[in-house]
Amino acid sequence: MEKVLNDKVTIITGAGQGIGEAIAKVFSAAGSKIVVATRTRENGQQTVDDIIAAGGDAILIQVDVGSKEAVFQTVEKTIEHYGRLDICVHNAAVFAIQSVEKLSDEDLDSTLNVNLKPAFWLTQASLPHIRQQEGGRLLFTSSVTGPTVAMPTTSAYAASKGGMNGFIRTAALELARENITVNGVEPGYILTQAMSLLADEEELREMASMIPNGELGKPEDIANTMLFLASDAASYITGTSLVVDGGRVISN
């Protein structure tokens, strides 16, 4: 792979598995040093070990992104270790499944605290360091659920991702003059470990049948889109969220 991120430093939240793990490995292959910021140490360490075994450079920072203090500390530890920061990817998320009527304040707060608020905190903490590089990238894993489509029992998740897209657009305007772009990716049905636990083989085949190209997406599909947005090739793109769903949205 071409080293389009050579020597850059990237923080990726939720990089212990699924989409976040794929982003970490794709960015590493493109030359970036990786900070795997994740809650589960075992998963995060496996991602780090895989990257190092492949010839990359990565460290693990165990963090609960639902804590503002912990997010700021993650950025500080990154600077202490690597001395710079170029790219931040907020990918960590939780998914509460409950009707609006029965949704608890605990589930609502947890969803917003993990999915949405860290977008603000990670941006606030990283900006002073990204500015020292005279430009950088802020990237976010959004979703088609919320900004583009609706699904019953996903109101908290949908609200968090809709809010994220609003944040992306506003932050992009505020930072455009500083060569700092702010973008997101909206995954559709992506076959991750988490999805495999939620659906059996028949349900997965049914989901795939609803997608125009006939198959579920792979975490690497999202990672490669993120890589494009992180690269110089996307320097004139900001304030947008790219839908990566195999055509599912446009088929409705």
Short mmCIF file of C-alpha atoms in Angstrom, two decimals:
data_model
loop_
_atom_site.label_atom_id
_atom_site.label_comp_id
_atom_site.label_asym_id
_atom_site.label_seq_id
_atom_site.Cartn_x
_atom_site.Cartn_y
_atom_site.Cartn_z
CA MET A 1 0.00 0.00 0.00
CA GLU A 2 1.18 3.51 -0.81
CA LYS A 3 2.37 5.34 2.32
CA VAL A 4 -0.06 8.26 2.01
CA LEU A 5 0.01 8.82 5.79
CA ASN A 6 3.74 8.39 6.22
CA ASP A 7 4.94 9.42 9.72
CA LYS A 8 1.58 10.88 10.72
CA VAL A 9 0.11 10.01 14.12
CA THR A 10 -3.51 8.89 14.42
CA ILE A 11 -5.71 8.30 17.45
CA ILE A 12 -8.55 5.83 16.80
CA THR A 13 -11.21 5.22 19.43
CA GLY A 14 -12.89 1.82 19.54
CA ALA A 15 -9.98 0.27 17.67
CA GLY A 16 -10.04 -3.06 19.48
CA GLN A 17 -12.40 -4.78 17.06
CA GLY A 18 -14.66 -4.40 14.05
CA ILE A 19 -14.53 -1.19 12.05
CA GLY A 20 -12.09 0.50 14.41
CA GLU A 21 -9.63 -2.38 14.19
CA ALA A 22 -9.81 -2.25 10.40
CA ILE A 23 -9.19 1.50 10.38
CA ALA A 24 -6.16 1.05 12.62
CA LYS A 25 -4.63 -1.61 10.39
CA VAL A 26 -5.36 0.18 7.10
CA PHE A 27 -3.95 3.47 8.43
CA SER A 28 -0.87 1.66 9.73
CA ALA A 29 -0.30 0.04 6.33
CA ALA A 30 -0.48 3.56 4.88
CA GLY A 31 2.39 4.67 7.13
CA SER A 32 0.65 6.21 10.16
CA LYS A 33 1.68 5.59 13.74
CA ILE A 34 -1.41 4.36 15.56
CA VAL A 35 -2.84 5.00 19.02
CA VAL A 36 -5.35 2.24 19.71
CA ALA A 37 -7.73 3.90 22.18
CA THR A 38 -10.21 1.37 23.44
CA ARG A 39 -11.99 0.23 26.58
CA THR A 40 -11.16 -3.48 26.45
CA ARG A 41 -7.44 -4.03 26.99
CA GLU A 42 -7.35 -7.55 25.55
CA ASN A 43 -8.91 -6.52 22.24
CA GLY A 44 -6.83 -3.37 21.99
CA GLN A 45 -3.58 -5.19 22.70
CA GLN A 46 -4.36 -7.72 19.98
CA THR A 47 -4.79 -4.89 17.46
CA VAL A 48 -1.49 -3.36 18.57
CA ASP A 49 0.29 -6.73 18.36
CA ASP A 50 -1.08 -7.35 14.87
CA ILE A 51 0.09 -3.94 13.67
CA ILE A 52 3.58 -4.38 15.12
CA ALA A 53 3.84 -7.90 13.65
CA ALA A 54 3.06 -6.39 10.25
CA GLY A 55 5.89 -3.88 10.63
CA GLY A 56 3.85 -0.95 11.92
CA ASP A 57 4.10 1.29 14.97
CA ALA A 58 1.27 1.31 17.51
CA ILE A 59 0.54 1.76 21.20
CA LEU A 60 -2.46 0.92 23.35
CA ILE A 61 -4.20 3.45 25.57
CA GLN A 62 -7.03 1.87 27.53
CA VAL A 63 -9.76 4.48 27.83
CA ASP A 64 -13.45 4.92 28.55
CA VAL A 65 -14.37 7.58 26.01
CA GLY A 66 -17.47 8.37 28.05
CA SER A 67 -15.17 10.29 30.39
CA LYS A 68 -14.04 13.75 29.27
CA GLU A 69 -11.00 13.58 31.54
CA ALA A 70 -9.98 10.21 30.08
CA VAL A 71 -10.28 11.52 26.51
CA PHE A 72 -8.06 14.50 27.28
CA GLN A 73 -5.56 12.21 29.00
CA THR A 74 -5.47 10.01 25.89
CA VAL A 75 -4.40 12.98 23.79
CA GLU A 76 -1.79 13.97 26.39
CA LYS A 77 -0.35 10.43 26.46
CA THR A 78 -0.22 10.42 22.66
CA ILE A 79 1.84 13.61 22.65
CA GLU A 80 4.11 12.27 25.39
CA HIS A 81 4.82 9.14 23.35
CA TYR A 82 4.90 10.36 19.75
CA GLY A 83 5.41 14.12 20.11
CA ARG A 84 2.75 15.04 17.57
CA LEU A 85 -0.84 14.42 16.47
CA ASP A 86 -2.21 14.68 12.94
CA ILE A 87 -5.45 12.67 12.73
CA CYS A 88 -8.23 11.76 15.15
CA VAL A 89 -10.86 9.14 14.38
CA HIS A 90 -13.78 8.80 16.78
CA ASN A 91 -15.23 5.39 16.03
CA ALA A 92 -16.27 3.98 19.43
CA ALA A 93 -20.02 3.51 19.87
CA VAL A 94 -22.70 1.72 21.83
CA PHE A 95 -26.09 0.61 20.55
CA ALA A 96 -29.09 0.67 22.89
CA ILE A 97 -32.07 -1.27 21.53
CA GLN A 98 -35.29 -0.05 23.11
CA SER A 99 -38.48 1.72 22.14
CA VAL A 100 -38.73 5.46 22.72
CA GLU A 101 -41.42 4.85 25.31
CA LYS A 102 -39.29 2.48 27.38
CA LEU A 103 -35.85 4.00 26.84
CA SER A 104 -34.23 4.68 30.22
CA ASP A 105 -32.26 7.80 31.07
CA GLU A 106 -29.31 5.51 31.80
CA ASP A 107 -29.33 4.07 28.27
CA LEU A 108 -29.83 7.51 26.73
CA ASP A 109 -27.00 9.05 28.73
CA SER A 110 -24.68 6.12 27.99
CA THR A 111 -25.33 6.35 24.25
CA LEU A 112 -24.74 10.09 24.06
CA ASN A 113 -21.72 9.90 26.37
CA VAL A 114 -19.97 7.30 24.21
CA ASN A 115 -21.21 8.10 20.70
CA LEU A 116 -21.58 11.87 20.58
CA LYS A 117 -19.85 13.75 23.39
CA PRO A 118 -16.38 12.36 22.65
CA ALA A 119 -16.59 14.03 19.23
CA PHE A 120 -16.52 17.35 21.09
CA TRP A 121 -13.94 16.27 23.68
CA LEU A 122 -11.52 14.67 21.25
CA THR A 123 -11.69 17.73 19.01
CA GLN A 124 -11.15 20.13 21.90
CA ALA A 125 -8.22 18.14 23.26
CA SER A 126 -6.50 17.54 19.92
CA LEU A 127 -6.82 20.92 18.20
CA PRO A 128 -3.86 22.63 19.90
CA HIS A 129 -1.59 19.79 18.75
CA ILE A 130 -3.04 19.41 15.26
CA ARG A 131 -2.57 23.14 14.74
CA GLN A 132 1.15 22.70 15.37
CA GLN A 133 1.25 20.52 12.24
CA GLU A 134 -0.45 23.34 10.27
CA GLY A 135 -3.34 21.10 9.36
CA GLY A 136 -4.89 17.74 10.02
CA ARG A 137 -7.96 15.54 9.91
CA LEU A 138 -10.89 14.96 12.27
CA LEU A 139 -12.87 11.88 11.22
CA PHE A 140 -15.98 10.27 12.65
CA THR A 141 -17.83 7.00 12.18
CA SER A 142 -21.44 8.07 11.82
CA SER A 143 -24.20 5.81 10.46
CA VAL A 144 -26.97 5.73 7.90
CA THR A 145 -29.26 5.14 10.90
CA GLY A 146 -30.29 8.56 12.12
CA PRO A 147 -28.91 10.91 9.45
CA THR A 148 -30.39 9.01 6.50
CA VAL A 149 -32.76 6.23 7.55
CA ALA A 150 -34.78 5.28 10.62
CA MET A 151 -35.18 1.95 12.43
CA PRO A 152 -37.59 1.18 15.29
CA THR A 153 -35.98 0.80 18.76
CA THR A 154 -32.82 2.72 17.78
CA SER A 155 -33.84 6.26 18.76
CA ALA A 156 -30.90 6.92 21.11
CA TYR A 157 -28.34 5.64 18.60
CA ALA A 158 -30.02 7.50 15.73
CA ALA A 159 -30.08 10.73 17.73
CA SER A 160 -26.39 10.38 18.57
CA LYS A 161 -25.43 9.86 14.91
CA GLY A 162 -27.72 12.64 13.68
CA GLY A 163 -26.07 14.90 16.23
CA MET A 164 -22.66 13.77 15.05
CA ASN A 165 -23.41 14.84 11.49
CA GLY A 166 -24.51 18.24 12.75
CA PHE A 167 -21.27 18.49 14.69
CA ILE A 168 -19.23 17.54 11.61
CA ARG A 169 -20.74 20.33 9.52
CA THR A 170 -20.36 23.01 12.17
CA ALA A 171 -16.81 22.07 13.17
CA ALA A 172 -15.84 21.96 9.50
CA LEU A 173 -16.93 25.56 9.04
CA GLU A 174 -15.08 26.70 12.13
CA LEU A 175 -11.81 25.02 11.14
CA ALA A 176 -11.81 25.33 7.33
CA ARG A 177 -9.36 28.25 7.27
CA GLU A 178 -6.84 26.26 9.30
CA ASN A 179 -6.35 23.40 6.83
CA ILE A 180 -8.17 21.07 9.24
CA THR A 181 -10.89 19.04 7.56
CA VAL A 182 -13.78 17.43 9.41
CA ASN A 183 -15.62 14.52 7.80
CA GLY A 184 -17.46 11.32 8.56
CA VAL A 185 -18.46 7.99 7.09
CA GLU A 186 -21.97 6.52 7.33
CA PRO A 187 -21.73 2.72 7.27
CA GLY A 188 -24.68 0.61 6.20
CA TYR A 189 -24.82 -3.10 7.03
CA ILE A 190 -21.24 -4.05 7.84
CA LEU A 191 -20.39 -7.61 8.85
CA THR A 192 -18.54 -7.16 12.15
CA GLN A 193 -18.17 -9.44 15.16
CA ALA A 194 -20.94 -7.49 16.88
CA MET A 195 -23.35 -8.00 13.97
CA SER A 196 -22.56 -11.71 13.87
CA LEU A 197 -23.62 -11.96 17.51
CA LEU A 198 -26.89 -10.11 16.90
CA ALA A 199 -28.03 -12.07 13.83
CA ASP A 200 -27.92 -15.71 12.75
CA GLU A 201 -26.87 -16.92 9.30
CA GLU A 202 -30.38 -16.75 7.85
CA GLU A 203 -30.88 -13.21 9.11
CA LEU A 204 -27.52 -12.16 7.69
CA ARG A 205 -28.47 -13.60 4.29
CA GLU A 206 -31.77 -11.73 4.41
CA MET A 207 -29.96 -8.49 5.20
CA ALA A 208 -27.56 -9.07 2.32
CA SER A 209 -30.47 -9.69 -0.05
CA MET A 210 -31.75 -6.15 0.60
CA ILE A 211 -28.48 -4.61 -0.56
CA PRO A 212 -28.27 -3.85 -4.30
CA ASN A 213 -24.80 -5.39 -4.70
CA GLY A 214 -25.98 -8.48 -2.84
CA GLU A 215 -23.54 -8.63 0.05
CA LEU A 216 -22.83 -7.19 3.46
CA GLY A 217 -20.04 -4.67 3.73
CA LYS A 218 -16.65 -5.43 5.28
CA PRO A 219 -14.95 -3.32 7.97
CA GLU A 220 -12.23 -2.63 5.42
CA ASP A 221 -14.78 -0.89 3.20
CA ILE A 222 -15.21 1.73 5.90
CA ALA A 223 -11.49 1.82 6.70
CA ASN A 224 -10.56 2.48 3.08
CA THR A 225 -13.05 5.33 2.86
CA MET A 226 -11.61 6.79 6.06
CA LEU A 227 -8.12 6.49 4.56
CA PHE A 228 -9.19 8.49 1.53
CA LEU A 229 -10.63 11.22 3.77
CA ALA A 230 -7.43 11.25 5.83
CA SER A 231 -5.19 11.56 2.78
CA ASP A 232 -4.09 14.60 0.81
CA ALA A 233 -6.36 13.41 -2.02
CA ALA A 234 -9.34 14.60 0.09
CA SER A 235 -7.86 17.95 1.12
CA TYR A 236 -10.72 19.85 -0.56
CA ILE A 237 -13.45 17.82 1.16
CA THR A 238 -14.82 18.97 4.50
CA GLY A 239 -18.12 19.01 6.35
CA THR A 240 -19.49 15.90 4.70
CA SER A 241 -20.36 12.33 5.66
CA LEU A 242 -19.95 9.68 2.98
CA VAL A 243 -22.50 6.88 2.79
CA VAL A 244 -20.87 3.44 2.37
CA ASP A 245 -23.71 0.93 2.15
CA GLY A 246 -23.59 -0.96 -1.15
CA GLY A 247 -26.46 1.16 -2.49
CA ARG A 248 -28.98 0.21 0.22
CA VAL A 249 -30.17 3.77 0.88
CA ILE A 250 -30.77 4.69 -2.75
CA SER A 251 -32.72 1.45 -3.33
CA ASN A 252 -35.53 2.48 -0.95
#
